[in-house]
mmCIF file of C-alpha atoms in Angstrom:
data_model
loop_
_atom_site.group_PDB
_atom_site.id
_atom_site.type_symbol
_atom_site.label_atom_id
_atom_site.label_comp_id
_atom_site.label_asym_id
_atom_site.label_seq_id
_atom_site.Cartn_x
_atom_site.Cartn_y
_atom_site.Cartn_z
ATOM 1 C CA GLN O 1 288.742 167.124 49.780
ATOM 2 C CA LEU O 2 286.100 168.098 47.267
ATOM 3 C CA GLN O 3 286.308 166.005 44.112
ATOM 4 C CA LEU O 4 284.270 165.830 40.928
ATOM 5 C CA ALA O 5 284.462 163.058 38.358
ATOM 6 C CA GLU O 6 282.749 163.002 34.974
ATOM 7 C CA SER O 7 281.726 159.866 33.113
ATOM 8 C CA GLY O 8 279.538 158.879 30.194
ATOM 9 C CA GLY O 9 281.354 160.514 27.329
ATOM 10 C CA GLY O 10 282.003 158.819 24.024
ATOM 11 C CA LEU O 11 281.428 158.781 20.297
ATOM 12 C CA VAL O 12 277.899 159.228 18.982
ATOM 13 C CA GLN O 13 276.378 159.887 15.593
ATOM 14 C CA PRO O 14 274.616 163.169 14.840
ATOM 15 C CA GLY O 15 271.089 163.067 16.211
ATOM 16 C CA GLY O 16 272.081 160.612 18.921
ATOM 17 C CA SER O 17 272.047 160.914 22.697
ATOM 18 C CA LEU O 18 274.468 160.638 25.593
ATOM 19 C CA ARG O 19 274.110 161.094 29.315
ATOM 20 C CA LEU O 20 277.006 162.538 31.270
ATOM 21 C CA SER O 21 277.341 161.988 34.997
ATOM 22 C CA CYS O 22 279.225 164.090 37.531
ATOM 23 C CA ALA O 23 279.922 162.214 40.748
ATOM 24 C CA ALA O 24 280.860 164.351 43.737
ATOM 25 C CA SER O 25 282.688 163.471 46.926
ATOM 26 C CA GLY O 26 284.325 165.166 49.872
ATOM 27 C CA PHE O 27 281.643 167.789 50.538
ATOM 28 C CA THR O 28 277.971 168.235 51.406
ATOM 29 C CA PHE O 29 276.771 167.913 47.865
ATOM 30 C CA GLN O 30 273.177 168.970 48.342
ATOM 31 C CA TYR O 31 274.235 172.511 49.370
ATOM 32 C CA TYR O 32 276.147 173.309 46.186
ATOM 33 C CA ALA O 33 275.190 174.309 42.694
ATOM 34 C CA ILE O 34 276.809 172.288 39.899
ATOM 35 C CA GLY O 35 277.591 173.495 36.421
ATOM 36 C CA TRP O 36 278.564 171.876 33.134
ATOM 37 C CA PHE O 37 281.089 173.474 30.804
ATOM 38 C CA ARG O 38 282.640 172.393 27.531
ATOM 39 C CA GLN O 39 285.751 173.202 25.585
ATOM 40 C CA ALA O 40 286.174 172.449 21.917
ATOM 41 C CA PRO O 41 289.630 172.370 20.266
ATOM 42 C CA GLY O 42 290.927 175.891 19.748
ATOM 43 C CA LYS O 43 288.034 177.490 21.626
ATOM 44 C CA GLU O 44 287.501 178.900 25.064
ATOM 45 C CA ARG O 45 285.713 176.941 27.740
ATOM 46 C CA GLU O 46 282.043 177.869 27.741
ATOM 47 C CA GLY O 47 279.197 177.355 30.167
ATOM 48 C CA VAL O 48 276.580 174.837 29.064
ATOM 49 C CA SER O 49 274.206 174.406 31.974
ATOM 50 C CA CYS O 50 273.885 174.800 35.717
ATOM 51 C CA ILE O 51 271.567 173.598 38.452
ATOM 52 C CA SER O 52 271.248 175.327 41.773
ATOM 53 C CA SER O 53 270.788 173.546 45.058
ATOM 54 C CA SER O 54 268.780 176.260 46.787
ATOM 55 C CA ASP O 55 265.707 176.126 44.559
ATOM 56 C CA GLY O 56 266.532 173.627 41.835
ATOM 57 C CA ASN O 57 266.611 176.304 39.151
ATOM 58 C CA THR O 58 268.283 175.287 35.924
ATOM 59 C CA TYR O 59 270.087 177.339 33.314
ATOM 60 C CA TYR O 60 271.164 176.570 29.759
ATOM 61 C CA THR O 61 273.173 178.295 27.115
ATOM 62 C CA ASP O 62 271.081 179.080 24.042
ATOM 63 C CA ALA O 63 272.917 176.561 21.875
ATOM 64 C CA VAL O 64 271.636 173.613 23.915
ATOM 65 C CA LYS O 65 268.199 174.754 25.030
ATOM 66 C CA GLY O 66 265.554 172.188 24.199
ATOM 67 C CA ARG O 67 268.168 169.466 23.622
ATOM 68 C CA PHE O 68 270.057 169.146 26.928
ATOM 69 C CA THR O 69 268.595 168.565 30.373
ATOM 70 C CA ILE O 70 270.441 168.916 33.657
ATOM 71 C CA SER O 71 269.281 167.128 36.787
ATOM 72 C CA ARG O 72 270.630 166.104 40.162
ATOM 73 C CA ASP O 73 270.210 163.192 42.531
ATOM 74 C CA ASN O 74 271.343 164.344 45.958
ATOM 75 C CA ALA O 75 271.023 160.834 47.399
ATOM 76 C CA LYS O 76 273.662 159.676 44.905
ATOM 77 C CA ASN O 77 275.771 162.861 44.999
ATOM 78 C CA THR O 78 275.465 163.016 41.238
ATOM 79 C CA VAL O 79 274.466 165.532 38.601
ATOM 80 C CA TYR O 80 273.469 164.409 35.122
ATOM 81 C CA LEU O 81 273.489 166.078 31.736
ATOM 82 C CA GLN O 82 271.167 164.359 29.297
ATOM 83 C CA MET O 83 272.153 165.357 25.782
ATOM 84 C CA ASN O 84 269.742 164.651 22.930
ATOM 85 C CA SER O 85 269.736 165.549 19.241
ATOM 86 C CA LEU O 86 273.492 165.900 19.343
ATOM 87 C CA LYS O 87 275.239 167.879 16.644
ATOM 88 C CA PRO O 88 278.852 167.840 15.442
ATOM 89 C CA GLU O 89 279.306 171.278 17.016
ATOM 90 C CA ASP O 90 278.625 169.725 20.424
ATOM 91 C CA THR O 91 281.953 167.916 20.148
ATOM 92 C CA ALA O 92 284.102 168.988 23.085
ATOM 93 C CA VAL O 93 285.547 167.979 26.416
ATOM 94 C CA TYR O 94 282.787 168.395 28.983
ATOM 95 C CA TYR O 95 283.595 169.425 32.551
ATOM 96 C CA CYS O 96 281.483 169.644 35.666
ATOM 97 C CA ALA O 97 282.308 172.278 38.231
ATOM 98 C CA ALA O 98 281.140 173.556 41.590
ATOM 99 C CA PRO O 99 281.069 177.077 43.026
ATOM 100 C CA LEU O 100 281.246 177.967 46.707
ATOM 101 C CA GLY O 101 277.531 178.111 47.239
ATOM 102 C CA ALA O 102 274.013 177.047 46.405
ATOM 103 C CA ASN O 103 273.322 179.360 43.471
ATOM 104 C CA CYS O 104 274.648 179.265 39.933
ATOM 105 C CA PRO O 105 277.245 181.991 39.350
ATOM 106 C CA THR O 106 277.217 183.988 36.149
ATOM 107 C CA ARG O 107 281.002 183.984 35.815
ATOM 108 C CA ARG O 108 283.167 180.968 35.022
ATOM 109 C CA ASN O 109 285.791 182.153 37.479
ATOM 110 C CA ASP O 110 283.335 181.716 40.325
ATOM 111 C CA PHE O 111 283.438 177.946 39.853
ATOM 112 C CA TYR O 112 286.306 176.799 42.042
ATOM 113 C CA PHE O 113 286.236 173.025 41.797
ATOM 114 C CA TRP O 114 286.558 171.150 38.511
ATOM 115 C CA GLY O 115 286.496 167.598 37.274
ATOM 116 C CA GLN O 116 288.991 166.161 34.803
ATOM 117 C CA GLY O 117 286.622 166.233 31.856
ATOM 118 C CA ALA O 118 284.918 163.746 29.559
ATOM 119 C CA GLN O 119 285.305 163.680 25.784
ATOM 120 C CA VAL O 120 282.143 163.857 23.699
ATOM 121 C CA THR O 121 282.547 163.365 19.963
ATOM 122 C CA VAL O 122 279.615 163.717 17.590
ATOM 123 C CA SER O 123 280.511 162.362 14.187
ATOM 124 C CA SER O 124 279.230 160.055 11.494
#
């Protein structure tokens, strides 16, 4: 059974950094794209970043461009989200998710498998 598990969340001061990890199991990881989403209290879940498996292309929402970096280590079945220059508005529960394929979908509903989420709090 396909499973995703996030780790690395926590409390950080504004301007600080965190690295989230998404560990995958139960499927041939290297053939699937992986996306990161976040949901802040009272807001809808939004896409943050995605990395394809077919060509390694990466995608970012405008709010995190230049600050966040997504990467994958297929040998470890893990995708990372390096988050730098964190802001209070980055506070949210962060989820990793997988679609049924190698490319990053444009719609959230095309991600079928989800982790449980990791809390990231940016506060002084």
